[in-house]
C-alpha cells in the first residue's frame, strides 16, 4: 500500500518560541510514524525548523515557491533556495495564493516545474469555490487546474503530490464528506491515469477542515492518500491524532 502523507500547513502563524514548542511536541509524539509527515512553515522559519527536524522523521515543506529561477523578483524565493534548507515539498497553487495573489493555472504549473527541477516535490492544490460547487462545476474546475500542471509537467507528473482542497471547506469547519472527497479524488486519479502509467502511485491528499475527529473516515477512502492540514496542524495533540489516523 502507498505510504500516506500528512502535511501541516502553518500558513502565516508561528513565532520562534511557538514553533520550537510545537516541533518539540510533535517530535516527542511522532515515534516511528508509518506515514510521511511534513510541516509547511513560513519562509523566515525554515532554518529554525530545519535545525529542529534534521535527523528526525519530520520533513520540511515550504508554502510557496517562485516560478522564476532567480533575479529581480522582490519578495520571492526560488526552489534552489528552498533546497538549501532541506525542503522536501512545497505547496503550489494553494487557494489563498490563487485568491489573494491572482495566481493563474499557468503560474501554478510553472511553479510546480521549478520545484521539480530542483528536486522538490510540489504539492499542487486544486479545489472549487462554493459557487462553483453549487453550479455543478466542481469536476470541470479541478480538472482544468490539474490539466495545466499536467500540460507543463507531463513527463514527470508521477513525481507530484496533488491536494484536493475545496475552498468552501478551508478554515470553515465545514469538511467535505468522505464520499464527496472520494468522488473528486476519483476524477483526479482518472485524469492522472490518462497522463501517466504511474498514476496509481501519485499521492492525492484531502485538505479542508481535516481534524482529529474526521481524519480517519476521510483517510480510509480508497483514493485519499493523506491530508493537508491547516488549523489542526498548529496543535501538536490534534496533528498527532491525525497522523495516528493515517497509519
Ligand atoms: P484548514 O486549512 O485545515 O484550516 O481548513 C487547510 C489548508 O488550507 O491547507
PDB file of C-alpha atoms and ligand atoms in Angstrom:
ATOM      1  CA  UNK A   1       0.000   0.000   0.000  1.00  0.00           C
ATOM      2  CA  UNK A   2       1.097   3.541  -0.679  1.00  0.00           C
ATOM      3  CA  UNK A   3       2.633   5.389   2.264  1.00  0.00           C
ATOM      4  CA  UNK A   4       0.309   8.187   3.258  1.00  0.00           C
ATOM      5  CA  UNK A   5       1.485  11.780   3.664  1.00  0.00           C
ATOM      6  CA  UNK A   6       0.187  14.086   6.362  1.00  0.00           C
ATOM      7  CA  UNK A   7       1.327  17.647   5.719  1.00  0.00           C
ATOM      8  CA  UNK A   8       0.666  20.507   8.083  1.00  0.00           C
ATOM      9  CA  UNK A   9       0.200  23.977   6.623  1.00  0.00           C
ATOM     10  CA  UNK A  10       1.000  26.543   9.272  1.00  0.00           C
ATOM     11  CA  UNK A  11       0.029  29.423   6.966  1.00  0.00           C
ATOM     12  CA  UNK A  12       1.110  32.791   8.443  1.00  0.00           C
ATOM     13  CA  UNK A  13       1.237  31.592  12.036  1.00  0.00           C
ATOM     14  CA  UNK A  14       4.018  30.980  14.500  1.00  0.00           C
ATOM     15  CA  UNK A  15       6.945  32.609  16.255  1.00  0.00           C
ATOM     16  CA  UNK A  16      10.380  31.352  17.214  1.00  0.00           C
ATOM     17  CA  UNK A  17       9.055  30.344  20.627  1.00  0.00           C
ATOM     18  CA  UNK A  18       5.789  28.829  19.408  1.00  0.00           C
ATOM     19  CA  UNK A  19       7.481  26.880  16.596  1.00  0.00           C
ATOM     20  CA  UNK A  20      10.043  25.492  18.977  1.00  0.00           C
ATOM     21  CA  UNK A  21       7.371  24.251  21.361  1.00  0.00           C
ATOM     22  CA  UNK A  22       5.206  22.843  18.553  1.00  0.00           C
ATOM     23  CA  UNK A  23       8.007  20.979  16.778  1.00  0.00           C
ATOM     24  CA  UNK A  24       9.373  19.556  20.029  1.00  0.00           C
ATOM     25  CA  UNK A  25       5.906  18.330  20.993  1.00  0.00           C
ATOM     26  CA  UNK A  26       5.457  16.766  17.555  1.00  0.00           C
ATOM     27  CA  UNK A  27       8.817  15.040  17.678  1.00  0.00           C
ATOM     28  CA  UNK A  28       8.041  13.789  21.149  1.00  0.00           C
ATOM     29  CA  UNK A  29       4.847  12.126  19.958  1.00  0.00           C
ATOM     30  CA  UNK A  30       5.839  11.056  16.481  1.00  0.00           C
ATOM     31  CA  UNK A  31       7.797   7.910  17.274  1.00  0.00           C
ATOM     32  CA  UNK A  32       8.415   5.981  14.080  1.00  0.00           C
ATOM     33  CA  UNK A  33       5.403   7.206  12.133  1.00  0.00           C
ATOM     34  CA  UNK A  34       4.219   4.747   9.499  1.00  0.00           C
ATOM     35  CA  UNK A  35       3.295   7.633   7.223  1.00  0.00           C
ATOM     36  CA  UNK A  36       5.309  10.557   5.921  1.00  0.00           C
ATOM     37  CA  UNK A  37       4.872  13.717   7.979  1.00  0.00           C
ATOM     38  CA  UNK A  38       5.750  17.227   6.855  1.00  0.00           C
ATOM     39  CA  UNK A  39       5.145  20.779   8.000  1.00  0.00           C
ATOM     40  CA  UNK A  40       4.898  23.736   5.621  1.00  0.00           C
ATOM     41  CA  UNK A  41       6.317  26.613   7.611  1.00  0.00           C
ATOM     42  CA  UNK A  42       6.563  30.334   6.870  1.00  0.00           C
ATOM     43  CA  UNK A  43       9.771  31.025   4.927  1.00  0.00           C
ATOM     44  CA  UNK A  44      11.527  33.002   7.700  1.00  0.00           C
ATOM     45  CA  UNK A  45      11.338  29.933   9.927  1.00  0.00           C
ATOM     46  CA  UNK A  46      12.705  27.346   7.502  1.00  0.00           C
ATOM     47  CA  UNK A  47      16.176  27.441   9.056  1.00  0.00           C
ATOM     48  CA  UNK A  48      14.782  27.144  12.561  1.00  0.00           C
ATOM     49  CA  UNK A  49      12.601  24.157  11.755  1.00  0.00           C
ATOM     50  CA  UNK A  50      15.332  22.578   9.642  1.00  0.00           C
ATOM     51  CA  UNK A  51      17.638  22.671  12.666  1.00  0.00           C
ATOM     52  CA  UNK A  52      14.985  21.107  14.892  1.00  0.00           C
ATOM     53  CA  UNK A  53      13.880  18.444  12.406  1.00  0.00           C
ATOM     54  CA  UNK A  54      17.129  17.289  10.803  1.00  0.00           C
ATOM     55  CA  UNK A  55      17.701  13.628  11.580  1.00  0.00           C
ATOM     56  CA  UNK A  56      14.071  13.124  12.616  1.00  0.00           C
ATOM     57  CA  UNK A  57      11.141  11.750  10.590  1.00  0.00           C
ATOM     58  CA  UNK A  58       9.639  15.251  10.359  1.00  0.00           C
ATOM     59  CA  UNK A  59      10.052  16.606   6.822  1.00  0.00           C
ATOM     60  CA  UNK A  60      10.221  20.237   5.855  1.00  0.00           C
ATOM     61  CA  UNK A  61       7.895  21.922   3.379  1.00  0.00           C
ATOM     62  CA  UNK A  62       7.515  25.455   2.052  1.00  0.00           C
ATOM     63  CA  UNK A  63       4.220  27.200   1.407  1.00  0.00           C
ATOM     64  CA  UNK A  64       5.149  28.645  -1.968  1.00  0.00           C
ATOM     65  CA  UNK A  65       7.980  28.941  -4.477  1.00  0.00           C
ATOM     66  CA  UNK A  66       8.766  31.359  -7.282  1.00  0.00           C
ATOM     67  CA  UNK A  67       8.003  30.432 -10.869  1.00  0.00           C
ATOM     68  CA  UNK A  68      11.346  32.081 -11.763  1.00  0.00           C
ATOM     69  CA  UNK A  69      14.807  30.660 -11.383  1.00  0.00           C
ATOM     70  CA  UNK A  70      16.472  33.807  -9.939  1.00  0.00           C
ATOM     71  CA  UNK A  71      16.671  37.542 -10.457  1.00  0.00           C
ATOM     72  CA  UNK A  72      14.693  40.726  -9.862  1.00  0.00           C
ATOM     73  CA  UNK A  73      11.624  39.287  -8.130  1.00  0.00           C
ATOM     74  CA  UNK A  74      11.422  41.124  -4.823  1.00  0.00           C
ATOM     75  CA  UNK A  75       9.702  39.172  -2.099  1.00  0.00           C
ATOM     76  CA  UNK A  76      10.029  35.805  -3.796  1.00  0.00           C
ATOM     77  CA  UNK A  77      12.276  32.810  -3.160  1.00  0.00           C
ATOM     78  CA  UNK A  78      13.497  30.200  -5.560  1.00  0.00           C
ATOM     79  CA  UNK A  79      13.312  26.431  -5.498  1.00  0.00           C
ATOM     80  CA  UNK A  80      17.109  26.287  -5.289  1.00  0.00           C
ATOM     81  CA  UNK A  81      16.988  28.412  -2.127  1.00  0.00           C
ATOM     82  CA  UNK A  82      14.434  26.079  -0.575  1.00  0.00           C
ATOM     83  CA  UNK A  83      16.677  23.180  -1.444  1.00  0.00           C
ATOM     84  CA  UNK A  84      19.488  24.720   0.628  1.00  0.00           C
ATOM     85  CA  UNK A  85      17.253  24.477   3.691  1.00  0.00           C
ATOM     86  CA  UNK A  86      16.495  20.804   3.191  1.00  0.00           C
ATOM     87  CA  UNK A  87      12.989  21.445   1.936  1.00  0.00           C
ATOM     88  CA  UNK A  88      11.362  18.276   0.574  1.00  0.00           C
ATOM     89  CA  UNK A  89       7.969  19.612  -0.520  1.00  0.00           C
ATOM     90  CA  UNK A  90       6.427  22.914  -1.425  1.00  0.00           C
ATOM     91  CA  UNK A  91       2.795  23.825  -1.731  1.00  0.00           C
ATOM     92  CA  UNK A  92       1.926  25.381  -5.068  1.00  0.00           C
ATOM     93  CA  UNK A  93      -1.382  26.942  -6.018  1.00  0.00           C
ATOM     94  CA  UNK A  94      -2.905  26.987  -2.568  1.00  0.00           C
ATOM     95  CA  UNK A  95      -6.319  28.618  -2.928  1.00  0.00           C
ATOM     96  CA  UNK A  96      -5.149  31.530  -0.749  1.00  0.00           C
ATOM     97  CA  UNK A  97      -2.377  32.180  -3.288  1.00  0.00           C
ATOM     98  CA  UNK A  98      -4.793  31.857  -6.185  1.00  0.00           C
ATOM     99  CA  UNK A  99      -7.327  34.134  -4.496  1.00  0.00           C
ATOM    100  CA  UNK A 100      -5.177  36.830  -2.858  1.00  0.00           C
ATOM    101  CA  UNK A 101      -2.247  36.836  -5.256  1.00  0.00           C
ATOM    102  CA  UNK A 102      -4.036  36.159  -8.503  1.00  0.00           C
ATOM    103  CA  UNK A 103      -2.061  33.023  -9.305  1.00  0.00           C
ATOM    104  CA  UNK A 104      -3.297  31.555 -12.555  1.00  0.00           C
ATOM    105  CA  UNK A 105      -3.260  27.900 -13.527  1.00  0.00           C
ATOM    106  CA  UNK A 106      -0.264  28.649 -15.765  1.00  0.00           C
ATOM    107  CA  UNK A 107       1.695  30.244 -12.912  1.00  0.00           C
ATOM    108  CA  UNK A 108       0.918  27.307 -10.655  1.00  0.00           C
ATOM    109  CA  UNK A 109       2.118  24.896 -13.346  1.00  0.00           C
ATOM    110  CA  UNK A 110       5.353  26.875 -13.758  1.00  0.00           C
ATOM    111  CA  UNK A 111       5.936  26.814 -10.008  1.00  0.00           C
ATOM    112  CA  UNK A 112       5.480  23.059  -9.963  1.00  0.00           C
ATOM    113  CA  UNK A 113       8.010  22.796 -12.772  1.00  0.00           C
ATOM    114  CA  UNK A 114      10.591  24.883 -10.878  1.00  0.00           C
ATOM    115  CA  UNK A 115      10.147  22.767  -7.783  1.00  0.00           C
ATOM    116  CA  UNK A 116      10.558  19.512  -9.692  1.00  0.00           C
ATOM    117  CA  UNK A 117      13.676  20.798 -11.430  1.00  0.00           C
ATOM    118  CA  UNK A 118      15.233  21.471  -8.021  1.00  0.00           C
ATOM    119  CA  UNK A 119      14.307  18.055  -6.658  1.00  0.00           C
ATOM    120  CA  UNK A 120      11.460  19.347  -4.505  1.00  0.00           C
ATOM    121  CA  UNK A 121       8.077  17.651  -4.618  1.00  0.00           C
ATOM    122  CA  UNK A 122       5.319  20.124  -5.413  1.00  0.00           C
ATOM    123  CA  UNK A 123       2.058  19.634  -3.558  1.00  0.00           C
ATOM    124  CA  UNK A 124      -0.302  21.003  -6.191  1.00  0.00           C
ATOM    125  CA  UNK A 125      -3.501  22.340  -4.663  1.00  0.00           C
ATOM    126  CA  UNK A 126      -6.768  22.295  -6.569  1.00  0.00           C
ATOM    127  CA  UNK A 127     -10.323  22.927  -5.472  1.00  0.00           C
ATOM    128  CA  UNK A 128     -13.596  24.600  -6.265  1.00  0.00           C
ATOM    129  CA  UNK A 129     -15.335  27.509  -4.554  1.00  0.00           C
ATOM    130  CA  UNK A 130     -18.788  27.136  -3.048  1.00  0.00           C
ATOM    131  CA  UNK A 131     -20.354  28.944  -6.007  1.00  0.00           C
ATOM    132  CA  UNK A 132     -18.615  26.616  -8.423  1.00  0.00           C
ATOM    133  CA  UNK A 133     -19.796  23.549  -6.500  1.00  0.00           C
ATOM    134  CA  UNK A 134     -23.354  24.826  -6.375  1.00  0.00           C
ATOM    135  CA  UNK A 135     -23.237  25.489 -10.110  1.00  0.00           C
ATOM    136  CA  UNK A 136     -22.209  21.864 -10.671  1.00  0.00           C
ATOM    137  CA  UNK A 137     -18.755  22.868 -11.875  1.00  0.00           C
ATOM    138  CA  UNK A 138     -16.589  21.050  -9.312  1.00  0.00           C
ATOM    139  CA  UNK A 139     -15.280  18.470 -11.729  1.00  0.00           C
ATOM    140  CA  UNK A 140     -14.543  20.875 -14.563  1.00  0.00           C
ATOM    141  CA  UNK A 141     -12.744  23.311 -12.225  1.00  0.00           C
ATOM    142  CA  UNK A 142     -10.410  20.763 -10.632  1.00  0.00           C
ATOM    143  CA  UNK A 143      -9.782  19.097 -13.997  1.00  0.00           C
ATOM    144  CA  UNK A 144      -8.842  22.460 -15.530  1.00  0.00           C
ATOM    145  CA  UNK A 145      -6.490  23.281 -12.643  1.00  0.00           C
ATOM    146  CA  UNK A 146      -4.786  19.893 -12.830  1.00  0.00           C
ATOM    147  CA  UNK A 147      -4.656  19.876 -16.638  1.00  0.00           C
ATOM    148  CA  UNK A 148      -2.442  22.973 -16.608  1.00  0.00           C
ATOM    149  CA  UNK A 149       0.045  21.217 -14.350  1.00  0.00           C
ATOM    150  CA  UNK A 150      -0.018  18.023 -16.413  1.00  0.00           C
ATOM    151  CA  UNK A 151       0.440  20.030 -19.607  1.00  0.00           C
ATOM    152  CA  UNK A 152       3.705  21.559 -18.403  1.00  0.00           C
ATOM    153  CA  UNK A 153       4.992  18.645 -16.297  1.00  0.00           C
ATOM    154  CA  UNK A 154       3.605  15.637 -18.132  1.00  0.00           C
ATOM    155  CA  UNK A 155       6.910  13.775 -18.336  1.00  0.00           C
ATOM    156  CA  UNK A 156       7.373  13.810 -14.562  1.00  0.00           C
ATOM    157  CA  UNK A 157       3.797  14.125 -13.368  1.00  0.00           C
ATOM    158  CA  UNK A 158       4.169  10.970 -11.279  1.00  0.00           C
ATOM    159  CA  UNK A 159       6.581  12.950  -9.050  1.00  0.00           C
ATOM    160  CA  UNK A 160       3.952  15.416  -7.839  1.00  0.00           C
ATOM    161  CA  UNK A 161       1.533  15.254  -4.945  1.00  0.00           C
ATOM    162  CA  UNK A 162      -1.960  16.623  -5.556  1.00  0.00           C
ATOM    163  CA  UNK A 163      -4.074  18.119  -2.788  1.00  0.00           C
ATOM    164  CA  UNK A 164      -7.805  18.464  -3.291  1.00  0.00           C
ATOM    165  CA  UNK A 165      -8.922  21.363  -1.122  1.00  0.00           C
ATOM    166  CA  UNK A 166     -12.468  22.555  -1.665  1.00  0.00           C
ATOM    167  CA  UNK A 167     -12.244  26.293  -0.980  1.00  0.00           C
ATOM    168  CA  UNK A 168     -15.516  26.247   0.951  1.00  0.00           C
ATOM    169  CA  UNK A 169     -14.022  23.753   3.420  1.00  0.00           C
ATOM    170  CA  UNK A 170     -10.791  25.619   4.164  1.00  0.00           C
ATOM    171  CA  UNK A 171     -10.718  27.112   7.628  1.00  0.00           C
ATOM    172  CA  UNK A 172     -14.513  26.979   7.816  1.00  0.00           C
ATOM    173  CA  UNK A 173     -15.008  23.894   9.958  1.00  0.00           C
ATOM    174  CA  UNK A 174     -17.113  22.582   7.084  1.00  0.00           C
ATOM    175  CA  UNK A 175     -15.453  19.418   5.775  1.00  0.00           C
ATOM    176  CA  UNK A 176     -16.270  17.614   2.576  1.00  0.00           C
ATOM    177  CA  UNK A 177     -17.896  14.305   3.400  1.00  0.00           C
ATOM    178  CA  UNK A 178     -15.651  11.313   2.789  1.00  0.00           C
ATOM    179  CA  UNK A 179     -17.888  10.461  -0.186  1.00  0.00           C
ATOM    180  CA  UNK A 180     -17.658  13.964  -1.674  1.00  0.00           C
ATOM    181  CA  UNK A 181     -13.895  13.950  -1.293  1.00  0.00           C
ATOM    182  CA  UNK A 182     -13.512  10.438  -2.711  1.00  0.00           C
ATOM    183  CA  UNK A 183     -15.650  11.378  -5.717  1.00  0.00           C
ATOM    184  CA  UNK A 184     -13.311  14.221  -6.645  1.00  0.00           C
ATOM    185  CA  UNK A 185     -10.193  12.158  -5.900  1.00  0.00           C
ATOM    186  CA  UNK A 186     -11.525   9.518  -8.266  1.00  0.00           C
ATOM    187  CA  UNK A 187     -11.838  12.153 -11.001  1.00  0.00           C
ATOM    188  CA  UNK A 188      -8.306  13.377 -10.355  1.00  0.00           C
ATOM    189  CA  UNK A 189      -6.890   9.842 -10.328  1.00  0.00           C
ATOM    190  CA  UNK A 190      -8.541   9.092 -13.671  1.00  0.00           C
ATOM    191  CA  UNK A 191      -7.155  12.298 -15.149  1.00  0.00           C
ATOM    192  CA  UNK A 192      -3.665  11.423 -13.920  1.00  0.00           C
ATOM    193  CA  UNK A 193      -4.013   7.873 -15.216  1.00  0.00           C
ATOM    194  CA  UNK A 194      -4.673   9.236 -18.689  1.00  0.00           C
ATOM    195  CA  UNK A 195      -1.404  11.173 -18.438  1.00  0.00           C
ATOM    196  CA  UNK A 196       0.872   8.680 -16.702  1.00  0.00           C
ATOM    197  CA  UNK A 197       1.256   4.924 -16.377  1.00  0.00           C
ATOM    198  CA  UNK A 198       2.347   5.572 -12.773  1.00  0.00           C
ATOM    199  CA  UNK A 199      -0.792   7.433 -11.648  1.00  0.00           C
ATOM    200  CA  UNK A 200      -1.559   4.807  -9.023  1.00  0.00           C
ATOM    201  CA  UNK A 201       1.494   5.893  -7.051  1.00  0.00           C
ATOM    202  CA  UNK A 202       0.676   9.617  -7.065  1.00  0.00           C
ATOM    203  CA  UNK A 203      -0.453  10.694  -3.620  1.00  0.00           C
ATOM    204  CA  UNK A 204      -3.753  12.557  -3.512  1.00  0.00           C
ATOM    205  CA  UNK A 205      -4.265  14.489  -0.287  1.00  0.00           C
ATOM    206  CA  UNK A 206      -7.506  15.896   1.033  1.00  0.00           C
ATOM    207  CA  UNK A 207      -7.473  19.281   2.747  1.00  0.00           C
ATOM    208  CA  UNK A 208     -10.157  21.489   4.236  1.00  0.00           C
ATOM    209  CA  UNK A 209     -11.002  21.413   7.940  1.00  0.00           C
ATOM    210  CA  UNK A 210      -9.450  17.988   8.423  1.00  0.00           C
ATOM    211  CA  UNK A 211      -9.219  17.396  12.163  1.00  0.00           C
ATOM    212  CA  UNK A 212      -8.682  14.724  14.778  1.00  0.00           C
ATOM    213  CA  UNK A 213     -12.349  13.781  14.655  1.00  0.00           C
ATOM    214  CA  UNK A 214     -12.888  13.388  10.913  1.00  0.00           C
ATOM    215  CA  UNK A 215      -9.447  12.319   9.659  1.00  0.00           C
ATOM    216  CA  UNK A 216      -9.888   8.550   9.990  1.00  0.00           C
ATOM    217  CA  UNK A 217     -13.032   8.424   7.859  1.00  0.00           C
ATOM    218  CA  UNK A 218     -11.515  10.602   5.173  1.00  0.00           C
ATOM    219  CA  UNK A 219      -8.242   8.685   5.138  1.00  0.00           C
ATOM    220  CA  UNK A 220      -9.913   5.325   4.701  1.00  0.00           C
ATOM    221  CA  UNK A 221     -11.301   6.300   1.304  1.00  0.00           C
ATOM    222  CA  UNK A 222      -9.556   4.366  -1.476  1.00  0.00           C
ATOM    223  CA  UNK A 223      -8.149   7.426  -3.259  1.00  0.00           C
ATOM    224  CA  UNK A 224      -7.312   9.598  -0.253  1.00  0.00           C
ATOM    225  CA  UNK A 225      -3.603   9.112   0.372  1.00  0.00           C
ATOM    226  CA  UNK A 226      -3.100  11.699   3.055  1.00  0.00           C
ATOM    227  CA  UNK A 227      -4.088  15.103   4.307  1.00  0.00           C
ATOM    228  CA  UNK A 228      -3.131  18.746   4.026  1.00  0.00           C
ATOM    229  CA  UNK A 229      -3.986  20.147   7.421  1.00  0.00           C
ATOM    230  CA  UNK A 230      -4.207  23.835   8.285  1.00  0.00           C
ATOM    231  CA  UNK A 231      -5.680  24.858  11.626  1.00  0.00           C
ATOM    232  CA  UNK A 232      -5.340  21.452  13.280  1.00  0.00           C
ATOM    233  CA  UNK A 233      -1.619  21.310  12.455  1.00  0.00           C
ATOM    234  CA  UNK A 234      -0.960  24.151  14.898  1.00  0.00           C
ATOM    235  CA  UNK A 235      -1.932  21.987  17.859  1.00  0.00           C
ATOM    236  CA  UNK A 236       0.502  19.131  18.425  1.00  0.00           C
ATOM    237  CA  UNK A 237      -2.041  16.819  20.037  1.00  0.00           C
ATOM    238  CA  UNK A 238      -4.539  17.243  17.183  1.00  0.00           C
ATOM    239  CA  UNK A 239      -1.919  16.875  14.471  1.00  0.00           C
ATOM    240  CA  UNK A 240      -0.534  13.737  16.135  1.00  0.00           C
ATOM    241  CA  UNK A 241      -4.022  12.252  16.234  1.00  0.00           C
ATOM    242  CA  UNK A 242      -4.419  12.873  12.508  1.00  0.00           C
ATOM    243  CA  UNK A 243      -1.037  11.225  11.908  1.00  0.00           C
ATOM    244  CA  UNK A 244      -2.143   8.255  14.001  1.00  0.00           C
ATOM    245  CA  UNK A 245      -5.325   8.009  11.908  1.00  0.00           C
ATOM    246  CA  UNK A 246      -3.181   7.695   8.788  1.00  0.00           C
ATOM    247  CA  UNK A 247      -1.329   4.582   9.914  1.00  0.00           C
TER     248      UNK A 247
HETATM  249  P1  LIG B   1      -7.719  24.065   7.239  1.00  0.00           P
HETATM  250  O1  LIG B   1      -6.733  24.527   6.059  1.00  0.00           O
HETATM  251  O2  LIG B   1      -7.319  22.676   7.629  1.00  0.00           O
HETATM  252  O3  LIG B   1      -7.530  25.072   8.317  1.00  0.00           O
HETATM  253  O4  LIG B   1      -9.117  24.088   6.656  1.00  0.00           O
HETATM  254  C1  LIG B   1      -6.297  23.635   5.101  1.00  0.00           C
HETATM  255  C2  LIG B   1      -5.410  24.348   4.102  1.00  0.00           C
HETATM  256  O5  LIG B   1      -5.705  25.498   3.747  1.00  0.00           O
HETATM  257  O6  LIG B   1      -4.411  23.798   3.640  1.00  0.00           O
END
